[in-house]
Short mmCIF file of N, CA and C in Angstrom, two decimals:
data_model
loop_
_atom_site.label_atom_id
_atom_site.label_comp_id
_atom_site.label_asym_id
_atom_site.label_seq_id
_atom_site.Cartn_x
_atom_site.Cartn_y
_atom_site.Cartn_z
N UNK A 1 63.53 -115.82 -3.62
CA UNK A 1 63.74 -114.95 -4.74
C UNK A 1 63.52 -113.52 -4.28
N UNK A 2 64.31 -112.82 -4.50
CA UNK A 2 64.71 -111.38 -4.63
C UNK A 2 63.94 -110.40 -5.22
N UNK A 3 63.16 -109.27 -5.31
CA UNK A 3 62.46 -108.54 -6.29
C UNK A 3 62.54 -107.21 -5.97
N UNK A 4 63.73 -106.73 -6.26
CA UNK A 4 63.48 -105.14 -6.34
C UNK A 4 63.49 -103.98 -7.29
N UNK A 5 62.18 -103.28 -6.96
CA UNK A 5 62.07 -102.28 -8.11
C UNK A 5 61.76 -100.43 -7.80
N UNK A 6 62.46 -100.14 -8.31
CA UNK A 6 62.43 -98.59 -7.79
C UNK A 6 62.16 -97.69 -9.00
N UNK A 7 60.94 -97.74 -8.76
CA UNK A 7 60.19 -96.62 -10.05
C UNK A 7 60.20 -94.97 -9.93
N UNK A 8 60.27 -94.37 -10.29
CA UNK A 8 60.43 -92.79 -10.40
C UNK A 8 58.77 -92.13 -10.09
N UNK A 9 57.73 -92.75 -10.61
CA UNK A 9 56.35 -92.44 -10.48
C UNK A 9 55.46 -93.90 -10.93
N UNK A 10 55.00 -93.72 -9.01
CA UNK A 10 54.43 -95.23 -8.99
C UNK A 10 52.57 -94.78 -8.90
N UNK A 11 52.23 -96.24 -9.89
CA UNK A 11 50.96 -96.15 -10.09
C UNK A 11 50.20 -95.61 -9.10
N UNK A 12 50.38 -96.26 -7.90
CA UNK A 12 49.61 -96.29 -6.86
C UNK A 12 49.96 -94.97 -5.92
N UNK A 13 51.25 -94.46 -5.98
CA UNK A 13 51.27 -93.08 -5.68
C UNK A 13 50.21 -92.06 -6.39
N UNK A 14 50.39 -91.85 -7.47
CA UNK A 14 49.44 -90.80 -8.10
C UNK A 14 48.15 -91.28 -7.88
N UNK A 15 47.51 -92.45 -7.87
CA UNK A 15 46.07 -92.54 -7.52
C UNK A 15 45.93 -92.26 -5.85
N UNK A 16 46.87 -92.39 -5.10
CA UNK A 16 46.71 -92.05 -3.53
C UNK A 16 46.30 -90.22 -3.91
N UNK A 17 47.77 -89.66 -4.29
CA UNK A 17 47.61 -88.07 -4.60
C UNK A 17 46.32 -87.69 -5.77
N UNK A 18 45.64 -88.32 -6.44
CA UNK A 18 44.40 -87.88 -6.76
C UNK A 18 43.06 -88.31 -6.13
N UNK A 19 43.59 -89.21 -5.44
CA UNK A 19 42.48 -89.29 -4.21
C UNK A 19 42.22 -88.13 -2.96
N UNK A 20 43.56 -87.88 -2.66
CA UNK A 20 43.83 -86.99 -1.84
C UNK A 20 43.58 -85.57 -2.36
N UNK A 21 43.53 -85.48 -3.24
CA UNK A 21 42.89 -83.75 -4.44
C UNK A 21 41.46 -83.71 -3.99
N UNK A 22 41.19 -84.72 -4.32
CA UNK A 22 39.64 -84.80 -4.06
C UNK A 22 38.91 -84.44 -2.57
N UNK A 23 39.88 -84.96 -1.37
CA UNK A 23 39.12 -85.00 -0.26
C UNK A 23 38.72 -82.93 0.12
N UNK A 24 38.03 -83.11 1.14
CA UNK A 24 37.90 -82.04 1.66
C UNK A 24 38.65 -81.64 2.20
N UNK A 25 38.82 -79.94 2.12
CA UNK A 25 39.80 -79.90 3.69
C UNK A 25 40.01 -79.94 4.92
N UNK A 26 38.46 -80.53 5.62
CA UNK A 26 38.81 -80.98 6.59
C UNK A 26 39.60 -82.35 7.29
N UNK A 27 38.91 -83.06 5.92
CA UNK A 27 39.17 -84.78 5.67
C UNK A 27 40.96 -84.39 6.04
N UNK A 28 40.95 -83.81 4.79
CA UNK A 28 42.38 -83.94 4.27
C UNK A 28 43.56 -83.57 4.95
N UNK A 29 42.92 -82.69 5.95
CA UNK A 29 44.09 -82.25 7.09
C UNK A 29 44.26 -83.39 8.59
N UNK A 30 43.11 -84.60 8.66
CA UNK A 30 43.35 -85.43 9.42
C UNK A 30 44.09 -86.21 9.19
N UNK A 31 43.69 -86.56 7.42
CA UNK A 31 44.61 -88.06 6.90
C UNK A 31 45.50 -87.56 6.15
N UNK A 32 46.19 -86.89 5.31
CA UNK A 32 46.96 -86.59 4.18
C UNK A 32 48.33 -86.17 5.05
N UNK A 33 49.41 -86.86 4.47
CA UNK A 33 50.73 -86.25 4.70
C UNK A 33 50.77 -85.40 4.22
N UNK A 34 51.83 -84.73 5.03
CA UNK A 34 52.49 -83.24 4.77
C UNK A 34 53.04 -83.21 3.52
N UNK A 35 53.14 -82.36 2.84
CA UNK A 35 54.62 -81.71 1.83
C UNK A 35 55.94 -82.64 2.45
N UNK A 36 57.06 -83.11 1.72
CA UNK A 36 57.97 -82.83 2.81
C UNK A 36 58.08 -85.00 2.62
N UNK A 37 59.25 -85.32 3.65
CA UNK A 37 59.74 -86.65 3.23
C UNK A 37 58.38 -87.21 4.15
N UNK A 38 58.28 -88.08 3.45
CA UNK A 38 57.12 -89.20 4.17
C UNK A 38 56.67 -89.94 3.48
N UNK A 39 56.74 -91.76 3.93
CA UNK A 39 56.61 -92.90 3.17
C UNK A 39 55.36 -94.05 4.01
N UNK A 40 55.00 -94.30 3.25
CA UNK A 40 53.47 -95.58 3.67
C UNK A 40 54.56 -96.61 3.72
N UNK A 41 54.61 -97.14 4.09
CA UNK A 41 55.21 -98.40 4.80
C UNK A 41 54.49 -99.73 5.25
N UNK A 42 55.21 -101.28 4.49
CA UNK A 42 53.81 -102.28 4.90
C UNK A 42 54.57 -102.95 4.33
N UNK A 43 54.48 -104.56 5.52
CA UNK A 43 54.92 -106.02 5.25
C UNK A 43 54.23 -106.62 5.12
N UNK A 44 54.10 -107.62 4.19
CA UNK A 44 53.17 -108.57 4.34
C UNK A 44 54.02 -110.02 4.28
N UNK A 45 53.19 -111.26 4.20
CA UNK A 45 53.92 -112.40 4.27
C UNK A 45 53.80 -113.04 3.12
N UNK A 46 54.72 -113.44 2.19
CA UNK A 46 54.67 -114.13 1.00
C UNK A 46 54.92 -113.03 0.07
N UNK A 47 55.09 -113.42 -1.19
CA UNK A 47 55.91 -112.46 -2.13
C UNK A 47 54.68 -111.58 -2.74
N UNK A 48 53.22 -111.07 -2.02
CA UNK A 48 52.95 -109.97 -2.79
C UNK A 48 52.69 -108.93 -1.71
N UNK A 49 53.18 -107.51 -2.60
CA UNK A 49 53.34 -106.46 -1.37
C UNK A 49 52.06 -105.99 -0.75
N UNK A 50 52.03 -105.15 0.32
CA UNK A 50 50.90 -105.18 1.35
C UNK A 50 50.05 -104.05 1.04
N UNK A 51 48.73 -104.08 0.83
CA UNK A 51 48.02 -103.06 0.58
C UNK A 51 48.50 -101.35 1.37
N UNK A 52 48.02 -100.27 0.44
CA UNK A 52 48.16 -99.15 1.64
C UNK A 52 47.03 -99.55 2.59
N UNK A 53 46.04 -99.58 3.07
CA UNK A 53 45.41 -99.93 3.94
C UNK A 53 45.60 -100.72 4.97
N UNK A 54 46.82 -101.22 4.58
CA UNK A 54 47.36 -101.82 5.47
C UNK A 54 49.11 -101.39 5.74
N UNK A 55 49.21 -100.50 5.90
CA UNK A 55 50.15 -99.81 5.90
C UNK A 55 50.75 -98.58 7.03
N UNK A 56 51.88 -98.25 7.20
CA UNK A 56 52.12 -97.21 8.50
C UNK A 56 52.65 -96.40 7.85
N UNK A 57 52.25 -94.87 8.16
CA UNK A 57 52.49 -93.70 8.07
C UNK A 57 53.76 -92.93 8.51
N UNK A 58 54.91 -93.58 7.96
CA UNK A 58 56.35 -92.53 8.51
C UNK A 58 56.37 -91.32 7.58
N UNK A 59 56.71 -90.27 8.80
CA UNK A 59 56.89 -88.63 8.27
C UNK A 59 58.16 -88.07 9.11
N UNK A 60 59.03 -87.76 8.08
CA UNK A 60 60.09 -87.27 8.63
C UNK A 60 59.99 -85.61 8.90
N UNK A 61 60.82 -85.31 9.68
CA UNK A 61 60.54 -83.44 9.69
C UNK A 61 59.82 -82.82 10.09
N UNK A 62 59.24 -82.84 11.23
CA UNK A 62 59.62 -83.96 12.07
C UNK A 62 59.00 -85.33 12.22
N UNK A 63 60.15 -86.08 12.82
CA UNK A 63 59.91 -87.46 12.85
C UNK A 63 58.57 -87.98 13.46
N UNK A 64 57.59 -88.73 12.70
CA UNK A 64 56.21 -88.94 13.36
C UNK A 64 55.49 -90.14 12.33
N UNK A 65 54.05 -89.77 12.77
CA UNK A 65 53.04 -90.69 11.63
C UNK A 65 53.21 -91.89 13.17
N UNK A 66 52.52 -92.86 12.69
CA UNK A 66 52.67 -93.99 13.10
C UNK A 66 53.16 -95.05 13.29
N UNK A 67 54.91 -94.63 12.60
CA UNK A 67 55.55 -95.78 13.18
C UNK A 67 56.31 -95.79 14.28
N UNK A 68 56.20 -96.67 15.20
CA UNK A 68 56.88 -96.80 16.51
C UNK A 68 58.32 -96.43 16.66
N UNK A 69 59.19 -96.59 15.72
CA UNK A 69 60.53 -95.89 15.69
C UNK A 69 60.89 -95.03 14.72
N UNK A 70 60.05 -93.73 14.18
CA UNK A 70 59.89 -93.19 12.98
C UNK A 70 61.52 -92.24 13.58
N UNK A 71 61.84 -91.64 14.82
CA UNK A 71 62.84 -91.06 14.79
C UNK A 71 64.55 -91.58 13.99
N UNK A 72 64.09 -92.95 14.65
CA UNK A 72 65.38 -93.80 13.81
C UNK A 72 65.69 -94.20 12.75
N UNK A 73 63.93 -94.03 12.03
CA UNK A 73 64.27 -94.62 10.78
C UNK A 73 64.30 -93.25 10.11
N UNK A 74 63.85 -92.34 10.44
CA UNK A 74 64.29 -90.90 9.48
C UNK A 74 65.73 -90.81 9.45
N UNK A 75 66.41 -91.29 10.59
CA UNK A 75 67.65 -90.35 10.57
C UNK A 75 68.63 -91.28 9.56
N UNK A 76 68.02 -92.97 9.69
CA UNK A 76 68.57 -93.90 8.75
C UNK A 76 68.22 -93.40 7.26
N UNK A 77 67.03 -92.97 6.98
CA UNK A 77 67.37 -92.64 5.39
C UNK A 77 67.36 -91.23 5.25
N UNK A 78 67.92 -90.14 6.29
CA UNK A 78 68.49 -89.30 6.11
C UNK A 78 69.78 -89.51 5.56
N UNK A 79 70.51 -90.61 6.38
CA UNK A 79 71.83 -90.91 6.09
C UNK A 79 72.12 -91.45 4.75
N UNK A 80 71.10 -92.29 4.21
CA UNK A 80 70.68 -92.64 2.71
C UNK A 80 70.46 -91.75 1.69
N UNK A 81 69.73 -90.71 2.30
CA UNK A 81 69.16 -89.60 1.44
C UNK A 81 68.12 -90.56 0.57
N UNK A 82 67.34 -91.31 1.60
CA UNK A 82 66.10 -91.26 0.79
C UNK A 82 65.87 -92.59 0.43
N UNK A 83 67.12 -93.43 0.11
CA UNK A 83 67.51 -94.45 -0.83
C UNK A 83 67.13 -95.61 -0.05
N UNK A 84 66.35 -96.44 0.29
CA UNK A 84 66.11 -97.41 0.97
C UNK A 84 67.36 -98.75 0.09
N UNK A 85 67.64 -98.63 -1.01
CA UNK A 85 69.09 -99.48 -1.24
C UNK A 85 70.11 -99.53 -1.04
N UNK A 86 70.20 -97.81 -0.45
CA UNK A 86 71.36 -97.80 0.22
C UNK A 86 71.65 -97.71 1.80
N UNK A 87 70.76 -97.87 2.46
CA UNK A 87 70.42 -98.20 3.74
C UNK A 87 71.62 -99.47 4.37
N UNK A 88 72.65 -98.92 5.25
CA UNK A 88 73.71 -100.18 5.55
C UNK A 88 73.26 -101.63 6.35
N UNK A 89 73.29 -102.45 5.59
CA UNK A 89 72.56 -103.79 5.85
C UNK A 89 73.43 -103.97 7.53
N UNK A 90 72.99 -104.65 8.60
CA UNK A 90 73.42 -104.83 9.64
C UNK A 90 74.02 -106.44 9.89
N UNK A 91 75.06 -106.37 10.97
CA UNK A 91 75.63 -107.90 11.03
C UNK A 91 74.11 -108.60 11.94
N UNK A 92 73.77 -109.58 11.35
CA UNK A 92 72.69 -110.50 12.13
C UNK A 92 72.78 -111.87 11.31
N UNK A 93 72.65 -112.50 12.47
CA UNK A 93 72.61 -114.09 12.21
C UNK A 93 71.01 -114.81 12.24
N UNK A 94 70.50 -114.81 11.41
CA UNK A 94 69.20 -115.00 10.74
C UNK A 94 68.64 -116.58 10.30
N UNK A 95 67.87 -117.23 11.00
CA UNK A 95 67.79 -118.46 10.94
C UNK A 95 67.32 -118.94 9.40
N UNK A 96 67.79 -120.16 8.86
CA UNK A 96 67.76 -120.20 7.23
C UNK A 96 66.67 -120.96 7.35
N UNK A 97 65.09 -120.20 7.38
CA UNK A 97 63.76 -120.61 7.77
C UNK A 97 63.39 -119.67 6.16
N UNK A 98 63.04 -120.19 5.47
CA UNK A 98 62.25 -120.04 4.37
C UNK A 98 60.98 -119.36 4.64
N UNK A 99 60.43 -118.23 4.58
CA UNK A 99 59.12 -117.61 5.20
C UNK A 99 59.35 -115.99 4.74
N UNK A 100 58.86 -115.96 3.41
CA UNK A 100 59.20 -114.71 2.60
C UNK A 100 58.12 -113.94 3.08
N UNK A 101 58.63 -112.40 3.22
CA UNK A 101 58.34 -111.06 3.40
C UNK A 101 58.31 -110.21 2.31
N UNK A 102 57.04 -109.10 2.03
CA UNK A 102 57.40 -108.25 1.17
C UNK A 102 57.30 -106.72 2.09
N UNK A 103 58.56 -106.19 1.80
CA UNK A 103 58.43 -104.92 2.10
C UNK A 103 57.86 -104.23 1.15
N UNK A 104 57.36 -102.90 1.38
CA UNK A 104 56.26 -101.94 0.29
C UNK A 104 56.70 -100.66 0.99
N UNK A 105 57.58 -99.67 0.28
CA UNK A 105 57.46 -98.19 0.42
C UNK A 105 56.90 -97.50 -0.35
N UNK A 106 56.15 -96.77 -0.54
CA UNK A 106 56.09 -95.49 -1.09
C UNK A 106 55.23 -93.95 -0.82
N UNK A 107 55.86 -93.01 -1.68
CA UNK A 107 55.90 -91.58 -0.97
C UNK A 107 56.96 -90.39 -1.68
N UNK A 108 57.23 -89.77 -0.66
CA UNK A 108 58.48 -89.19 -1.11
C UNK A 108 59.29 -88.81 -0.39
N UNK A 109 60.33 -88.58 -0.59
CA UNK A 109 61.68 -87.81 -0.70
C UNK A 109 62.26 -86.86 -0.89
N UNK A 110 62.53 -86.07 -0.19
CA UNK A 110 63.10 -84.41 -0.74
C UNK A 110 62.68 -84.02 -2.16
N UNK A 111 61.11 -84.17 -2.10
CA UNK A 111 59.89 -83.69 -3.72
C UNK A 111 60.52 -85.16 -4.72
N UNK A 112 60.99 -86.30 -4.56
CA UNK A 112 61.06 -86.84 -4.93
C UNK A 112 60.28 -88.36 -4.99
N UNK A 113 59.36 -88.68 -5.76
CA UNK A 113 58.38 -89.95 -5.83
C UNK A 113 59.41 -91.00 -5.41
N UNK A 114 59.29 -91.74 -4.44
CA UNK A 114 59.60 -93.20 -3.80
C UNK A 114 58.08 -94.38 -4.34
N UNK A 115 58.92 -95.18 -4.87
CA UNK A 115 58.40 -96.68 -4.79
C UNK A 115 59.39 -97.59 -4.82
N UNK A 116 58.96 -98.50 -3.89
CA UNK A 116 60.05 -99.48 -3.20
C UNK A 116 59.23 -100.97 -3.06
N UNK A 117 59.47 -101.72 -3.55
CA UNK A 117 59.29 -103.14 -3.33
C UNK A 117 60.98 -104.06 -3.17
N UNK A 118 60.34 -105.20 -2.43
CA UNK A 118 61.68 -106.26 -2.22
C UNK A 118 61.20 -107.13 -1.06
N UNK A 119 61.16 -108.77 -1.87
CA UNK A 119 61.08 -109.48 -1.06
C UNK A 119 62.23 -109.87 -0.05
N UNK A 120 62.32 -110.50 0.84
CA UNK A 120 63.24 -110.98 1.75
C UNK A 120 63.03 -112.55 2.02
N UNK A 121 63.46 -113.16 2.65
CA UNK A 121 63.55 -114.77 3.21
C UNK A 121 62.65 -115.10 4.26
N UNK A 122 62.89 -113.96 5.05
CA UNK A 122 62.29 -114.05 6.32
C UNK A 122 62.37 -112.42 7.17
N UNK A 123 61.52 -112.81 8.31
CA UNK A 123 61.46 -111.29 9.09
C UNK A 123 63.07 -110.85 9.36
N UNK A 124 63.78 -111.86 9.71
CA UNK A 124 65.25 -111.47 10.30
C UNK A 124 65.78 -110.62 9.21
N UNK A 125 65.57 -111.50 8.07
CA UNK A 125 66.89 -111.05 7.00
C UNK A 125 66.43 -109.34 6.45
N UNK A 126 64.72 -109.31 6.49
CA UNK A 126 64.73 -107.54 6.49
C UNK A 126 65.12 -106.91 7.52
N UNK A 127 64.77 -107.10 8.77
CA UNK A 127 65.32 -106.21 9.44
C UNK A 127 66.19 -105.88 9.19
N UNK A 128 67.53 -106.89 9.20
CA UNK A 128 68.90 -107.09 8.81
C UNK A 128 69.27 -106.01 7.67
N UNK A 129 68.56 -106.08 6.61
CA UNK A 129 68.77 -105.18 5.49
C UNK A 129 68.36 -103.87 5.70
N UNK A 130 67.00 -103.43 6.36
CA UNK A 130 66.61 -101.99 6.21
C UNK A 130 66.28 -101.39 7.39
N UNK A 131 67.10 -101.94 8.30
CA UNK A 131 67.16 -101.65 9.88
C UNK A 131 65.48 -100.86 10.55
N UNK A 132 65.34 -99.56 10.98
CA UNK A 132 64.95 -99.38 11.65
C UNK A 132 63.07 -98.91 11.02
N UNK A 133 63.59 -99.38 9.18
CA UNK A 133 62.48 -98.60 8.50
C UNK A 133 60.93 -99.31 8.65
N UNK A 134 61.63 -100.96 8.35
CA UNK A 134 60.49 -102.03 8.57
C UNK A 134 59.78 -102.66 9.68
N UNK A 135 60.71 -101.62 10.72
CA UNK A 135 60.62 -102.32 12.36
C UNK A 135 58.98 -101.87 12.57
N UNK A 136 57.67 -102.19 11.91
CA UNK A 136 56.74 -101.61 12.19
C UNK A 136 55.85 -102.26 13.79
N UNK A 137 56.11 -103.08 14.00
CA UNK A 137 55.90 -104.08 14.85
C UNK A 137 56.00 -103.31 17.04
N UNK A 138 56.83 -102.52 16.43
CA UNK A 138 57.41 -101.83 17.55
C UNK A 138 58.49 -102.80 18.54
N UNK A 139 59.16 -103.75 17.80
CA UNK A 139 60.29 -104.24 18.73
C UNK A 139 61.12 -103.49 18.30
#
C-alpha cells in the first residue's frame, strides 16, 4: 500500500523551527540549516516514517549536509523544482519481494514548507521512483 501526502506546513517542521529559535547562536550555527532549499531526509523499514533523528541533512546551494550524493539529488529536484512527485521515476527491474520502505522528507523549497511521506514495496522500487534523493546509503 501506497501513502502519499504533501502538506503545505508540517507539524513536525514548525516544532524543528521552534526548536531551532530557541537554540543559541553558537549551537545553532553548528546544527541548523541554512535559509535556502534543504530537506531532512530518512528511510525506515515498514510503513511508519523515520524519525528526524534519524535522518540526513541535504542542502542545496550549495550542494552539501550529509548526504553522500547531495550534488545529484539537488540537481534532480532542481529539475522538479522542489516536487519530489515529480521527480522522473527510472527504468529498473525490481524484485517482487514484499519489504516496505517509508521515505520521510521535510524542509524547504525556494521559502517553501516541504513534507513528504510515501511508502514503497521495497528498497528497489524507491530508488526507482526518487532516484538520487533516497540514495542515503551511499551506493
Amino acid at each position: 500500500m501506497t501513502h502519499t501526502s504533501v502538506k503545505t506546513v508540517g507539524a513536525g517542521l514548525s516544532a524543528a523551527l521552534l526548536l531551532l529559535a530557541g537554540a543559541t547562536p553558537a549551537a545553532r550555527a553548528d546544527t541548523a540549516p541554512e535559509p535556502g532549499n534543504w530537506l531532512m531526509l530518512g528511510v525506515s523499514h515498514g510503513d511508519a516514517p523515520a524519525g528526524a533523528e534519524d535522518g540526513t541533512l541535504l542542502r542545496c546551494d550549495p550542494p552539501g549536509g550529509g548526504h553522500p550524493h547531495a550534488e545529484e539529488a539537488c540537481a534532480q529536484l532542481s529539475a522538479a523544482d522542489g516536487r519530489i512527485t515529480a521527480l522522473p521515476a527510472q527504468d529498473a527491474l525490481c524484485p517482487m519481494i514484499y519489504a516496505p520502505v517509508t521515505a520521510h522528507a521535510e524542509g524547504m523549497w525556494r521559502d517553501r514548507p516541504v513534507t513528504w511521506t510515501e511508502t514503497f514495496p521495497n528498497t528497489c522500487a524507491l530508488r526507482a521512483r526518487t532516484g538520487a534523493l533516497f540514495a542515503l546509503d551511499g551506493t
